[in-house]
Short mmCIF file of C-alpha atoms and ligand atoms in Angstrom, two decimals:
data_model
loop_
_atom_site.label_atom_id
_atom_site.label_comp_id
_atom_site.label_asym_id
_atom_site.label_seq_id
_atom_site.Cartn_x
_atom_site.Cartn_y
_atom_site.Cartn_z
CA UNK A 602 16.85 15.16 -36.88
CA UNK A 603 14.64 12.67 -38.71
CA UNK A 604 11.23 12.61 -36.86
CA UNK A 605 9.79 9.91 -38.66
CA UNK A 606 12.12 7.64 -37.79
CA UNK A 607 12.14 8.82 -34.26
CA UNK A 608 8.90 8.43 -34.22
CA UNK A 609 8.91 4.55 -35.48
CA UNK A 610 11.70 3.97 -32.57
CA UNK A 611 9.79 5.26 -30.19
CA UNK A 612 6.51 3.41 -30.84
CA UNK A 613 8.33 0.23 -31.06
CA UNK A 614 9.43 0.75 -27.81
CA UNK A 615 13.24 2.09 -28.19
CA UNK A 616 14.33 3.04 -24.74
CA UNK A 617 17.01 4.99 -25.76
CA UNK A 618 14.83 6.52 -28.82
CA UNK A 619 13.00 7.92 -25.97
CA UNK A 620 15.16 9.02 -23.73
CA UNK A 621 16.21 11.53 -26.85
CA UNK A 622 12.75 12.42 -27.47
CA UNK A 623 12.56 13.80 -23.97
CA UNK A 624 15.47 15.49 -24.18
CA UNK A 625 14.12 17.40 -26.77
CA UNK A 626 11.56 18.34 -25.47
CA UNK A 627 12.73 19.27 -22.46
CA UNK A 628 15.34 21.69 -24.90
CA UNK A 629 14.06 25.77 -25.04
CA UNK A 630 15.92 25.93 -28.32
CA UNK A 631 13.45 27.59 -30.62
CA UNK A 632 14.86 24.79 -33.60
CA UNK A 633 14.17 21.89 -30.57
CA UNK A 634 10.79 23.37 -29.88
CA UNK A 635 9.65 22.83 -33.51
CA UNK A 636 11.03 19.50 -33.64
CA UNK A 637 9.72 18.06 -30.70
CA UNK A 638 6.35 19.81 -31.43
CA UNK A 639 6.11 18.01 -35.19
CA UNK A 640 7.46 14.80 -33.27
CA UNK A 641 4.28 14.89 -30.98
CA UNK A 642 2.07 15.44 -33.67
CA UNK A 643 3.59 12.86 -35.58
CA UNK A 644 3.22 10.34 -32.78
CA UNK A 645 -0.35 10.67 -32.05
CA UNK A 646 -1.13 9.77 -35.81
CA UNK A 647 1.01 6.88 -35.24
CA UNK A 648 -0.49 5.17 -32.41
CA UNK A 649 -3.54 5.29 -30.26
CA UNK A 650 -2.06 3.66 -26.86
CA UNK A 651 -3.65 4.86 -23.77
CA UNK A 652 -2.04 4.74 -20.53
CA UNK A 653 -3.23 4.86 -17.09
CA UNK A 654 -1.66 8.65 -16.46
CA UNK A 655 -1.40 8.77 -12.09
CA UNK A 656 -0.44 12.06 -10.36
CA UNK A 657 1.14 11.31 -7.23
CA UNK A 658 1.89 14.12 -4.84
CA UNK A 659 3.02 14.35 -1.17
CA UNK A 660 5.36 16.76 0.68
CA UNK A 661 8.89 15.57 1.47
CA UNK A 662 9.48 12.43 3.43
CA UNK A 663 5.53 11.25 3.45
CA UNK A 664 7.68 8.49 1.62
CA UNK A 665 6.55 9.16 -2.30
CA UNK A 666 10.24 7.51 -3.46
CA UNK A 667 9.26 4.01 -1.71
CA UNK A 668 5.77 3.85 -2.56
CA UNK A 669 7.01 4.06 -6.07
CA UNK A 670 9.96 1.49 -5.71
CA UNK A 671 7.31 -0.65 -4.36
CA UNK A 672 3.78 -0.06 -6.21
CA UNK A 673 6.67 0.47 -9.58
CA UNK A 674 7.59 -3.46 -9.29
CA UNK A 675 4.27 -4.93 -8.14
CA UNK A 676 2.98 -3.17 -11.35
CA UNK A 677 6.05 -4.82 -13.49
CA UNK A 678 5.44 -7.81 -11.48
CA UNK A 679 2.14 -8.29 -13.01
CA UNK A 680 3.60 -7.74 -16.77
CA UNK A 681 2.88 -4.03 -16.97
CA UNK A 682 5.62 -1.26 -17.93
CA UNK A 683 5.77 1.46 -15.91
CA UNK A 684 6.96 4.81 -16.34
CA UNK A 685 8.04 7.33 -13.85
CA UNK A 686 8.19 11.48 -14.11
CA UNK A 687 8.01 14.18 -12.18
CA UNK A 688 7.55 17.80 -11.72
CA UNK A 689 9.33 19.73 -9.79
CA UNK A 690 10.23 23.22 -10.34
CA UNK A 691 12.48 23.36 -7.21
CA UNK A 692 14.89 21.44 -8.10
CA UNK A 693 17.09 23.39 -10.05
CA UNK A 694 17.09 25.27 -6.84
CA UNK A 695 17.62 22.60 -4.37
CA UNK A 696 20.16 20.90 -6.62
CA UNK A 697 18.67 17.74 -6.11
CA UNK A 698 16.00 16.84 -8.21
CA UNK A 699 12.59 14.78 -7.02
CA UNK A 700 13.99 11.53 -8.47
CA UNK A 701 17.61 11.93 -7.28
CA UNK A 702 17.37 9.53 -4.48
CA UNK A 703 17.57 6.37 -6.74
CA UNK A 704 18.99 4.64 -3.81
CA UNK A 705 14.87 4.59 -2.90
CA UNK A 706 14.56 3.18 -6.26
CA UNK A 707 16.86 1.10 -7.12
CA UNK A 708 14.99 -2.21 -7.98
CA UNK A 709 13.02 -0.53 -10.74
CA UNK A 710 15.41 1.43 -11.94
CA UNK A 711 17.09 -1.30 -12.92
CA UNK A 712 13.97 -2.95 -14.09
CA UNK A 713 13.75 -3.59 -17.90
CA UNK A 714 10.12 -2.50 -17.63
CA UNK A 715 10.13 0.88 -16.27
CA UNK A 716 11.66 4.22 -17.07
CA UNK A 717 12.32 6.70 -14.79
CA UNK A 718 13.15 10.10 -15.77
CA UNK A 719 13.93 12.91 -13.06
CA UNK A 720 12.15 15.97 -13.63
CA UNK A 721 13.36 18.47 -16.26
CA UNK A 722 14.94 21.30 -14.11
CA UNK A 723 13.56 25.22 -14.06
CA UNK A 724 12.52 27.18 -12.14
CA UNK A 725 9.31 28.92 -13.65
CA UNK A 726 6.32 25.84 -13.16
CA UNK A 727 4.93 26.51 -16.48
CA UNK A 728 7.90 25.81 -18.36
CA UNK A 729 8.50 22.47 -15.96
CA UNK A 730 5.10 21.15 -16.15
CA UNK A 731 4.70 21.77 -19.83
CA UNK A 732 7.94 19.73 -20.91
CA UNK A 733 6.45 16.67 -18.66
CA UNK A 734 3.58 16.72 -19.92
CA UNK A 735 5.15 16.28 -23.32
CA UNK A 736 7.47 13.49 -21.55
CA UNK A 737 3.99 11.83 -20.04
CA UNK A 738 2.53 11.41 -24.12
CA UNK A 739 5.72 10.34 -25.58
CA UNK A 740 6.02 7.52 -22.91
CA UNK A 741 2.59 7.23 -23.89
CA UNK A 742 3.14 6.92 -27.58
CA UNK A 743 6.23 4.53 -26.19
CA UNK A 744 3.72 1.80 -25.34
CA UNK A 745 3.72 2.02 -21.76
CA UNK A 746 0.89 1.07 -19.54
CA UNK A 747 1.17 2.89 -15.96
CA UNK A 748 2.90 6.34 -16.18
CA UNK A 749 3.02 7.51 -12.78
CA UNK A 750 4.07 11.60 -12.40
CA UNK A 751 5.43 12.53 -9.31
CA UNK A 752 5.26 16.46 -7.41
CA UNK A 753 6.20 18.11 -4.32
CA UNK A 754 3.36 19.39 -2.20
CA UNK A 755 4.14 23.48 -2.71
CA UNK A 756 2.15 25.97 -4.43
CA UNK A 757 0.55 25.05 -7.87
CA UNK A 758 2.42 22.30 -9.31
CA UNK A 759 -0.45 19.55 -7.91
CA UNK A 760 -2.75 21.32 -10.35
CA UNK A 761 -0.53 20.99 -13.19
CA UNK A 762 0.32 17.25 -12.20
CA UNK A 763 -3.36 16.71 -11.79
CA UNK A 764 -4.01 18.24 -15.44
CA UNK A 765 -2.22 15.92 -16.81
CA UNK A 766 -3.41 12.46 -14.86
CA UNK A 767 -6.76 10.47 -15.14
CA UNK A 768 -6.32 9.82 -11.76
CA UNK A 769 -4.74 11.65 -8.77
CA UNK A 770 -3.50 9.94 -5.74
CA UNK A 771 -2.04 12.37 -1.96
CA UNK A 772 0.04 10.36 -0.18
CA UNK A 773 -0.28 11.64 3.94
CA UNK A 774 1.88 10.49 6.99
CA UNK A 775 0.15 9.09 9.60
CA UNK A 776 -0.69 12.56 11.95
CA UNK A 777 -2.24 13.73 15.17
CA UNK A 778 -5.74 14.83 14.52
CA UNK A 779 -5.10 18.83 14.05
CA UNK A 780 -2.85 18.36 11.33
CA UNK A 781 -5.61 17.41 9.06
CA UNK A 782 -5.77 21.06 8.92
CA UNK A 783 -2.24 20.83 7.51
CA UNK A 784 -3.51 19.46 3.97
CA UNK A 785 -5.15 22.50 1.97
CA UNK A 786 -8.79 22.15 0.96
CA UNK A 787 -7.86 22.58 -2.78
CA UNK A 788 -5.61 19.63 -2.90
CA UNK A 789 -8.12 17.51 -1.12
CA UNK A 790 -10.23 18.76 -3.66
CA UNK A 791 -8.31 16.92 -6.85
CA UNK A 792 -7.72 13.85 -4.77
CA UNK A 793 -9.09 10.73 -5.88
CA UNK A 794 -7.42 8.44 -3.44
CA UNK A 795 -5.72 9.53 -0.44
CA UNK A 796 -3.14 6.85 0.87
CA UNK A 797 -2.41 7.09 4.39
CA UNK A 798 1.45 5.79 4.38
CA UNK A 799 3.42 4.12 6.96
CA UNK A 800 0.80 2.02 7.94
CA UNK A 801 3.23 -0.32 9.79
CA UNK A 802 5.09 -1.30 13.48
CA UNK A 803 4.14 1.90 15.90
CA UNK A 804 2.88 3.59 12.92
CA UNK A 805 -0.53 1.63 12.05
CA UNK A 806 -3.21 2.68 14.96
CA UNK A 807 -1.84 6.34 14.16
CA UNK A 808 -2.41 5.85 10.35
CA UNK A 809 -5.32 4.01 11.02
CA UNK A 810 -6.97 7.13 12.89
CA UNK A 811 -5.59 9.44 9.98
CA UNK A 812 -6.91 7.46 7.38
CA UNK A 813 -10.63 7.68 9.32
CA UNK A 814 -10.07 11.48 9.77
CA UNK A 815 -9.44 11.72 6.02
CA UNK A 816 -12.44 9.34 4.77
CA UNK A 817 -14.27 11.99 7.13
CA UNK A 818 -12.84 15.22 5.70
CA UNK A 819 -13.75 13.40 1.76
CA UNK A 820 -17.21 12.88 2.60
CA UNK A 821 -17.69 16.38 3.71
CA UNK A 822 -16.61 17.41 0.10
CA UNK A 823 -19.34 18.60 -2.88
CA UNK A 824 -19.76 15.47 -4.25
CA UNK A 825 -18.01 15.31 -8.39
CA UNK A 826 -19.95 14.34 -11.48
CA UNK A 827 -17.12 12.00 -12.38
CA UNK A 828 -16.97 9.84 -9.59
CA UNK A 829 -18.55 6.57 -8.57
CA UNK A 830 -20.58 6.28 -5.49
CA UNK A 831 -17.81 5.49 -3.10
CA UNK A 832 -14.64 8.10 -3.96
CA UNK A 833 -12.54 9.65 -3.50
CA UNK A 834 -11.73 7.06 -0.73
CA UNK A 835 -9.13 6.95 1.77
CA UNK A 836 -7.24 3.74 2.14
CA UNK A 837 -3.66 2.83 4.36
CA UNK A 838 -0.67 1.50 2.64
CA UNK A 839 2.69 0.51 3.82
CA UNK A 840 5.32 1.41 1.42
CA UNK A 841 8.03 -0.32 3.18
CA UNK A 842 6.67 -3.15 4.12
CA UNK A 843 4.87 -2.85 0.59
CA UNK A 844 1.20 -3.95 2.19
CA UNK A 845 -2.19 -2.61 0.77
CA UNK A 846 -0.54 -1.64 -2.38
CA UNK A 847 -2.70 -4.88 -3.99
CA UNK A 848 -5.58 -3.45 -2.74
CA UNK A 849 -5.04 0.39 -3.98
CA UNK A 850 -4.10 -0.62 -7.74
CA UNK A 851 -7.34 -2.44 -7.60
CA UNK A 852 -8.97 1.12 -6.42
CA UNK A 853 -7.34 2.91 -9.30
CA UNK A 854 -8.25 -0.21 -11.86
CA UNK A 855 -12.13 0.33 -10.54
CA UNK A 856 -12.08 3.89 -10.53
CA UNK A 857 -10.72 4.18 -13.79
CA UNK A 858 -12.88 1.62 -15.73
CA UNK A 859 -16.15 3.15 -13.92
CA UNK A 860 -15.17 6.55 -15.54
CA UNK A 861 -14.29 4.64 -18.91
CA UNK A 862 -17.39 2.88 -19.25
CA UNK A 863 -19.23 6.26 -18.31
CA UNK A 864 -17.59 8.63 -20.39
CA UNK A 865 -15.86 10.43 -18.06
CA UNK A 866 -12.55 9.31 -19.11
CA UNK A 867 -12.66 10.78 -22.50
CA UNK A 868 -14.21 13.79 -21.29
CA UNK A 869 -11.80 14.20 -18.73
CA UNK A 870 -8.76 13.87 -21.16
CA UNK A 871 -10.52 16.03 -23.98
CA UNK A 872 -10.81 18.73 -20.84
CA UNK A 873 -7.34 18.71 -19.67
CA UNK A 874 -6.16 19.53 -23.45
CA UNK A 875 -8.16 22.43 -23.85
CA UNK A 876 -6.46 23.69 -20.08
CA UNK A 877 -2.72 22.91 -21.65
CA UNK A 878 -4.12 24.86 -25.37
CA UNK A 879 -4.68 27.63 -22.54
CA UNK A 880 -2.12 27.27 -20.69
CA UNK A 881 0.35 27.67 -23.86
CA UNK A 882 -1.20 30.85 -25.14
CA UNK A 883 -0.99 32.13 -21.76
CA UNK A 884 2.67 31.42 -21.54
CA UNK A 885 2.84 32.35 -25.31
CA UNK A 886 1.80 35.89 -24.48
CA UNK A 887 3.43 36.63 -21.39
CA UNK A 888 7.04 35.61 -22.93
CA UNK A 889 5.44 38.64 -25.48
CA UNK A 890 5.67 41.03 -22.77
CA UNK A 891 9.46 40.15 -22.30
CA UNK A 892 10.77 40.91 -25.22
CA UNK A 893 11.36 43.77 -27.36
CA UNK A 894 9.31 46.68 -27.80
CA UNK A 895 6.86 45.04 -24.59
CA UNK A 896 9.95 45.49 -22.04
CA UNK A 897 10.66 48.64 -23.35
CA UNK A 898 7.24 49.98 -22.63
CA UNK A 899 6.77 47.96 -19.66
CA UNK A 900 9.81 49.87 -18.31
CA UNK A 901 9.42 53.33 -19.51
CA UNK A 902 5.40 53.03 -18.79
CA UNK A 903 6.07 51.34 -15.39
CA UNK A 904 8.70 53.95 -13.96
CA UNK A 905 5.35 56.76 -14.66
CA UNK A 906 3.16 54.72 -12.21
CA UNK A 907 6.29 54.29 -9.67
CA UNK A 908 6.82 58.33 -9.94
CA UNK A 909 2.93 59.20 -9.67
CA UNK A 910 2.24 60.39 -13.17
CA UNK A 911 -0.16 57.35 -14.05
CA UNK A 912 -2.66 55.23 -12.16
CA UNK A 913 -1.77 51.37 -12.43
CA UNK A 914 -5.14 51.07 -14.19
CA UNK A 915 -4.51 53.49 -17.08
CA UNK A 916 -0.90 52.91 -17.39
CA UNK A 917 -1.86 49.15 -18.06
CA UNK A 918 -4.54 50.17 -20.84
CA UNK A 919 -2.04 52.26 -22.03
CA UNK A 920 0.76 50.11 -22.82
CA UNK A 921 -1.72 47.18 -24.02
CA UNK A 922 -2.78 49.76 -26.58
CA UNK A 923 0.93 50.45 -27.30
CA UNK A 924 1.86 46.99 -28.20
CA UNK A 925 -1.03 46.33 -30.33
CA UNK A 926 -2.98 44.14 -27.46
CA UNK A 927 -5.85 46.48 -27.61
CA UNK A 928 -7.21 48.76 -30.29
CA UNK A 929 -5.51 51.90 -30.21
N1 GDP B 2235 7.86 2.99 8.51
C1 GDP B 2235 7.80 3.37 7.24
N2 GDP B 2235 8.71 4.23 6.73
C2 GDP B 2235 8.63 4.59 5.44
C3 GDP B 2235 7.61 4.08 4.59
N3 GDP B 2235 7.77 4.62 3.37
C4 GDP B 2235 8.85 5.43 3.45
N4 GDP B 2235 9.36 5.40 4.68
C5 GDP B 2235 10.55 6.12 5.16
O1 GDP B 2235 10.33 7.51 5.12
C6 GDP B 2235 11.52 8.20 4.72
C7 GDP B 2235 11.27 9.04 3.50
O2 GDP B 2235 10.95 8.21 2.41
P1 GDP B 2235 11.07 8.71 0.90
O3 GDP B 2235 10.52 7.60 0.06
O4 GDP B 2235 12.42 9.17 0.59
O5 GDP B 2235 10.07 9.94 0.91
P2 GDP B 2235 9.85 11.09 -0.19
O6 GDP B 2235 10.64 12.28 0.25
O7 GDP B 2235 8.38 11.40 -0.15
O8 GDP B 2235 10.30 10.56 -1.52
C8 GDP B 2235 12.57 7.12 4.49
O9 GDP B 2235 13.35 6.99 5.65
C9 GDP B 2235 11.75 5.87 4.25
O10 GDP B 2235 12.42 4.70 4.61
C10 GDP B 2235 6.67 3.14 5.15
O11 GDP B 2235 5.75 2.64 4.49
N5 GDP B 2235 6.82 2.85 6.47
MG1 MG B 2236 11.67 11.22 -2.92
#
């Protein structure tokens, strides 16, 4: 493959140059891993384009596929090209991925000005979030303006989404007051705007009352170095009926050019690279243990702790010394 002029497609904004890109980086193949590696690098020499990068994260039916149908074309309304990813490590599993329901989505993904790419399927949430984060700087690279990466509210994939966004935004059904409870501290803990959805016909005083329960629950937070005086906030939106969604792009606009002109940005971004450098030698070194001589001693070593002839503990240091992890 010739990466250069991949590379020139792409910047020039070559939908279909793109597309391929992702593919290959989405491929395990050790050749495809190089490539798409040396195409990265090659890309951020090429062009300095900044995106806004939003994570957008809310558990099944909260109504994540209309808010971005809706927000999606406001934002291509107003001239902007929008990208759309996702993580989602379940849906190999599930068979249908995040994005599948492009019946939700159908105006912008037939939009000239957005791309919308379903999330690379796996299982393991390393492997998943690592090959959209590579998607989220090619689009990047591709020019584009808003990429917006969607997850599934399980487990540990909001982190990852949230490592790779300058901004994160938990979209929440309108609820009865206890199931505030419902929404784990740590999540409310990366949010910077919380959109209380479904704001419309019998819906609104409920999501009204939620939204008030959630400014509540943000205030009660330890306040972050990176935010402005009045976030994270708590706003109501109607996906459907497509109201408020004016008034939460201006949010993110504000929120992001505060942390911009204060630094935080930068910082933020320089942050979230040194997590993914982390990240991939943790990966790097845990594929180690798979493989070869590891998985032989992991076996052989492991079945002496299961019959009692070595304490987890010494077994461990044993086999690290074995493979070279730890002075013998
Ligand atoms: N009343 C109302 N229903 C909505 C709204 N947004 C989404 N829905 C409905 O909620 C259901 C789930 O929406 P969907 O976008 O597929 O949710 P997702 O699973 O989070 O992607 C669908 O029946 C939508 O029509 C909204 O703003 N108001
Ligand atoms: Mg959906």
């Amino acid at each position: 493959m010739d990466i250069e002029k991949l590379s020139d497609k792409i910047v020039a904004g070559d939908r279909r140059a793109l597309a391929r890109a992702i593919t290959l980086v989405e491929s395990s193949r050790a050749d495809h891993r190089a490539e798409a590696a040396e195409l990265i690098e090659v890309l951020s020499r090429k062009t300095d384009a900044q995106a806004i990068r939003i994570g957008l994260s809310g558990t099944p039916g909260v109504g994540k596929s209309t808010f971005i149908e809706s927000f999606g074309k406001m934002l291509t309304g107003k001239g902007l090209r929008v990208a759309v990813l996702a993580v989602d490590p379940s849906s190999a599993r599930s068979g249908g991925s995040i994005l599948g329901d492009k019946t939700r989505m159908e105006l912008l993904s037939r939009d000239p000005n957005a791309f919308i790419r379903p999330s690379p399927s796996g299982s393991h949430l390393g492997g998943v979030a690592r090959r959209t984060r590579e998607a989220v700087s090619l689009c990047e690279a591709a020019g584009f303006d808003v990429i917006l990466v969607e997850t599934v509210g399980v487990g540990q994939s909001e982190t990852m989404v949230a490592e790779m966004s300058d901004l994160f935004v938990l979209l929440l059904a309108p609820a009865g007051g206890d199931e505030l409870q419902g929404v784990k501290r740590g999540i409310m803990e990366i949010a910077d705007i919380i959109l209380v959805n479904k704001a419309d016909g019998d819906l609104k005083p409920t999501a009204i009352r939620t939204c008030a329960d959630y400014a509540g629950a943000l205030r009660l937070l330890r306040k972050r170095a990176y935010d402005p005086e009045d976030f994270p906030k708590a706003m109501t939106v109607s996906a459907l009926q497509r109201d408020g969604l004016e008034k939460a792009w201006g949010e993110m606009t504000a929120l992001t050019e505060w942390r911009r002109e204060n630094g935080h940005f930068d910082t933020r971004r320089a942050a979230q690279a040194q997590f993914w450098f982390e990240e991939e030698v943790k990966q790097a070194l845990l594929a180690q243990l798979q493989t070869g001589i590891a998985r032989d001693a992991l076996v052989r070593i492991g079945a002496d702790v299961a019959e009692g002839r070595a304490t987890p503990t010494r077994a461990a240091d044993r086999l690290l010394r074995e493979i070279g992890a730890l002075p013998r």
